[in-house]
Amino acid sequence: MTTEHGDDRDLGLSLRLLWTGRTRPPRGRPPALTLDQIVEAAVEVADELALTEGIEALSMRRVANRLGVGTMTLYRYVPAKSELLDLMLDRVIEAPDPTCDIDDETGWREILTEEARCYWRLCVNHPWYPYVDQSRPILGPNALRGLDRVLGLLRRTGAPDRTLMMMLAVQHDYTNGVARSHINELRAEARTGVSNEEFWAQQAPTLETVLRSGDFPTMLSMDEKTFDFTYEQLFEFGLNRLHDGFSSILDATPR
């Protein structure tokens, strides 16, 4: 399930929070908290809930409890959960991943591969991230900085900006989809207490009987290792095939 927040937030407030760190000039008593503390606490709570109750269970009350303050205290800093989610989305991509080794000499395949792997790790490290509705994204400083960087590197290919942007969008949606499937499996295990291996082991006797009925000759004749791959391996396989398709455009583009 996707947490919808795109249409119930104040665009102006979200932008001011992301780019200035506040919605209005401070007044009254000196603040007991900082916006950074609130966002960090919210990310911690969301990470803990992601595989059990899901991001839908994140609330201002739970964040306030984590900080040891009353719920109404948070509203001095953040007007609603929707705006808090915008801040959280931008916060978790703030620190550059040291394994994302992209520089000015890197080829386009390596640039796109590292970009996808960084996003994959973001989803795995924060399993709530791909479940927040970003159909109308608010670009904060960290998201915009990352997009500006990767587009700047890809421009060396000579491909039109629109083509590069569509490639990034296709890759993002592909990575997001596989990550969600992987996380769904982890969520099912956390929710039921039954591992994926145990789940399939329980089905094995019935499936074996069904396959030997003669109605599914192809499935019966398949190699026993046919389904022996992880989501990480599936992600890498699909990513390579995606880039094979991109090569027909990028490798043929005059520089």
C-alpha positions as MATLAB code, in Angstrom:
seq = 'MTTEHGDDRDLGLSLRLLWTGRTRPPRGRPPALTLDQIVEAAVEVADELALTEGIEALSMRRVANRLGVGTMTLYRYVPAKSELLDLMLDRVIEAPDPTCDIDDETGWREILTEEARCYWRLCVNHPWYPYVDQSRPILGPNALRGLDRVLGLLRRTGAPDRTLMMMLAVQHDYTNGVARSHINELRAEARTGVSNEEFWAQQAPTLETVLRSGDFPTMLSMDEKTFDFTYEQLFEFGLNRLHDGFSSILDATPR';
ca = [
       0.000    0.000    0.000;
       1.191    3.472   -0.807;
       1.003    6.303    1.703;
      -0.672    9.169   -0.104;
       0.441   12.636    0.856;
       0.829   14.503   -2.395;
      -2.594   16.177   -2.455;
      -3.162   16.961    1.228;
      -0.132   19.148    1.898;
       0.534   22.842    1.624;
       3.003   23.228   -1.244;
       4.301   26.564    0.013;
       4.888   25.245    3.520;
       6.681   22.157    2.231;
       8.981   24.226    0.076;
       9.794   26.652    2.887;
      10.522   23.792    5.262;
      12.788   22.055    2.783;
      14.690   25.109    1.635;
      14.775   27.316    4.725;
      14.135   24.923    7.593;
      11.070   26.729    8.950;
       7.536   27.719    8.049;
       7.417   31.036    9.900;
       9.723   33.244   11.950;
      10.270   31.808   15.454;
       8.347   33.546   18.226;
       7.482   33.070   21.863;
       9.667   30.924   24.073;
      13.002   29.659   22.741;
      12.414   26.392   20.882;
      12.945   23.220   22.887;
      13.659   21.208   19.739;
      15.175   21.676   16.321;
      13.596   20.676   13.047;
      16.567   18.375   12.446;
      15.837   16.493   15.670;
      12.218   15.994   14.663;
      13.068   14.718   11.194;
      15.741   12.364   12.523;
      13.315   10.966   15.088;
      10.642   10.512   12.418;
      13.072    8.592   10.192;
      14.027    6.340   13.111;
      10.390    5.594   13.914;
       9.554    4.984   10.235;
      12.501    2.581    9.893;
      11.260    0.604   12.893;
       7.681    0.444   11.615;
       8.491   -0.235    7.970;
       8.506   -4.045    8.056;
       5.732   -4.491   10.601;
       3.024   -1.837   10.615;
       4.248    0.101    7.592;
       4.720    3.815    6.969;
       0.951    4.264    7.360;
       1.454    3.801   11.103;
       3.821    6.756   11.389;
       2.127    9.544   13.312;
       3.014   12.834   14.918;
       2.193   11.254   18.265;
       4.727    8.462   17.785;
       7.408   10.918   16.763;
       6.608   13.086   19.784;
       6.836   10.044   22.073;
      10.269    9.262   20.656;
      11.375   12.806   21.499;
       9.713   12.812   24.905;
       7.483   15.810   24.199;
       3.788   16.439   23.760;
       2.344   15.937   20.296;
       1.264   19.579   19.999;
       4.876   20.665   20.474;
       5.734   19.280   17.027;
       3.207   21.529   15.333;
       5.334   24.559   16.222;
       7.843   23.206   13.710;
       5.923   21.030   11.217;
       2.285   21.730   10.280;
       1.317   18.125    9.480;
       2.511   14.607    8.725;
       2.478   15.309    4.973;
       5.083   18.034    5.289;
       7.082   15.871    7.691;
       7.192   13.127    5.047;
       8.600   15.604    2.524;
      11.393   16.432    4.951;
      12.044   12.747    5.650;
      12.263   11.861    1.966;
      14.896   14.505    1.366;
      16.763   13.773    4.605;
      17.523   10.100    3.918;
      19.309   10.961    0.675;
      21.335   13.741    2.296;
      24.582   11.886    2.963;
      26.344   10.685   -0.214;
      26.804    6.918   -0.195;
      30.594    6.299   -0.164;
      30.075    3.287   -2.436;
      28.553    5.498   -5.155;
      31.847    6.064   -6.929;
      30.904    8.383   -9.794;
      33.251   11.006  -11.192;
      33.839   12.961  -14.377;
      35.683   10.076  -16.047;
      33.002    7.452  -15.455;
      31.141    6.013  -18.473;
      27.374    6.277  -18.810;
      26.727    2.626  -17.901;
      28.705    2.964  -14.698;
      26.954    6.256  -13.888;
      23.496    4.750  -14.332;
      24.467    1.527  -12.547;
      25.782    3.331   -9.482;
      22.767    5.646   -9.463;
      20.441    2.615   -9.460;
      22.440    0.768   -6.812;
      22.416    3.813   -4.550;
      18.643    4.046   -4.886;
      18.338    0.289   -4.245;
      20.308    0.624   -1.013;
      18.226    3.635   -0.001;
      15.052    1.532   -0.330;
      16.539   -1.431    1.530;
      17.939    0.736    4.343;
      14.681    2.676    4.683;
      11.983    0.166    3.635;
       9.230    2.776    3.968;
      10.747    5.012    1.290;
       9.269    3.369   -1.849;
       5.794    3.304   -0.269;
       5.408    7.064    0.013;
       3.425    8.507   -2.880;
       5.791   10.701   -4.865;
       3.616   11.197   -7.925;
       3.880   14.935   -7.241;
       7.340   15.176   -5.696;
       8.591   18.231   -3.875;
      12.250   18.602   -4.828;
      14.265   19.487   -1.782;
      17.915   20.552   -1.790;
      19.331   17.030   -1.472;
      17.141   15.497   -4.170;
      17.766   18.395   -6.532;
      21.512   18.304   -5.876;
      21.672   14.601   -6.705;
      19.609   14.984   -9.873;
      21.712   17.940  -11.013;
      24.900   15.948  -10.497;
      23.882   12.816  -12.378;
      22.360   14.761  -15.266;
      25.528   16.816  -15.524;
      27.604   13.647  -15.808;
      25.266   12.037  -18.353;
      25.225   15.122  -20.553;
      28.693   14.138  -21.779;
      26.973   11.459  -23.880;
      25.525   14.166  -26.118;
      22.005   12.764  -25.768;
      19.141   15.281  -25.442;
      18.226   16.295  -21.893;
      14.703   14.923  -22.382;
      16.087   11.507  -23.365;
      18.386   11.421  -20.346;
      15.548   12.393  -18.034;
      13.307    9.648  -19.424;
      16.079    7.082  -18.988;
      16.517    8.086  -15.362;
      12.751    7.900  -14.840;
      12.533    4.406  -16.389;
      15.465    3.196  -14.304;
      13.990    4.717  -11.142;
      10.636    3.018  -11.694;
      12.320   -0.318  -12.451;
      14.452   -0.151   -9.290;
      11.487    0.984   -7.223;
       9.384   -1.945   -8.447;
      11.953   -4.656   -7.689;
      12.759   -3.043   -4.335;
       9.084   -3.087   -3.369;
       8.802   -6.780   -4.279;
      11.857   -7.517   -2.144;
      10.522   -5.465    0.759;
       7.081   -7.089    0.452;
       8.763  -10.443    1.016;
      10.565   -9.092    4.075;
       7.321   -7.591    5.366;
       5.511  -10.914    4.942;
       8.218  -12.654    6.933;
       8.090  -10.043    9.700;
       4.283  -10.129    9.778;
       3.853  -13.935    9.822;
       7.085  -15.146   11.392;
       7.438  -17.570    8.473;
      10.549  -17.206    6.324;
      10.398  -17.384    2.541;
      12.194  -20.738    2.635;
       9.693  -22.108    5.151;
       6.788  -20.770    3.077;
       7.873  -22.636   -0.054;
       8.827  -25.751    1.913;
       5.244  -25.936    3.181;
       3.962  -25.871   -0.402;
       6.506  -28.329   -1.782;
       4.587  -31.613   -1.241;
       1.398  -30.322   -2.875;
       3.267  -28.643   -5.742;
       5.223  -31.815   -6.452;
       2.005  -33.838   -6.673;
       0.409  -31.254   -8.966;
       3.425  -31.048  -11.273;
       3.580  -34.822  -11.633;
      -0.045  -34.900  -12.797;
       1.100  -34.411  -16.387;
      -0.719  -31.103  -16.831;
       2.431  -28.995  -16.468;
       5.195  -30.751  -18.451;
       7.328  -27.629  -18.926;
       7.355  -26.791  -15.243;
       8.155  -30.401  -14.345;
      11.149  -30.509  -16.710;
      12.741  -27.261  -15.537;
      16.156  -27.292  -13.924;
      15.980  -27.452  -10.130;
      17.956  -24.213   -9.876;
      15.538  -22.279  -12.103;
      14.093  -20.260   -9.222;
      17.280  -20.147   -7.175;
      18.028  -16.408   -7.339;
      17.769  -13.526   -4.927;
      16.086  -10.176   -5.446;
      19.521   -8.584   -5.592;
      20.462  -10.903   -8.469;
      17.150  -10.196  -10.187;
      17.736   -6.460   -9.808;
      21.236   -6.641  -11.321;
      20.063   -8.854  -14.207;
      17.212   -6.537  -15.140;
      19.377   -3.440  -14.746;
      21.927   -4.802  -17.215;
      19.205   -5.631  -19.757;
      17.740   -2.148  -19.305;
      21.123   -0.609  -20.048;
      21.553   -2.871  -23.062;
      18.456   -1.182  -24.420;
      19.737    2.296  -23.582;
      22.977    1.546  -25.430;
      21.180    1.629  -28.785;
      20.642    5.343  -28.151;
      23.593    6.466  -26.057;
      26.329    4.577  -27.887;
      25.027    5.896  -31.207;
      24.696    9.522  -30.087;
      27.309   11.824  -31.682;
      29.454   13.531  -29.033;
];
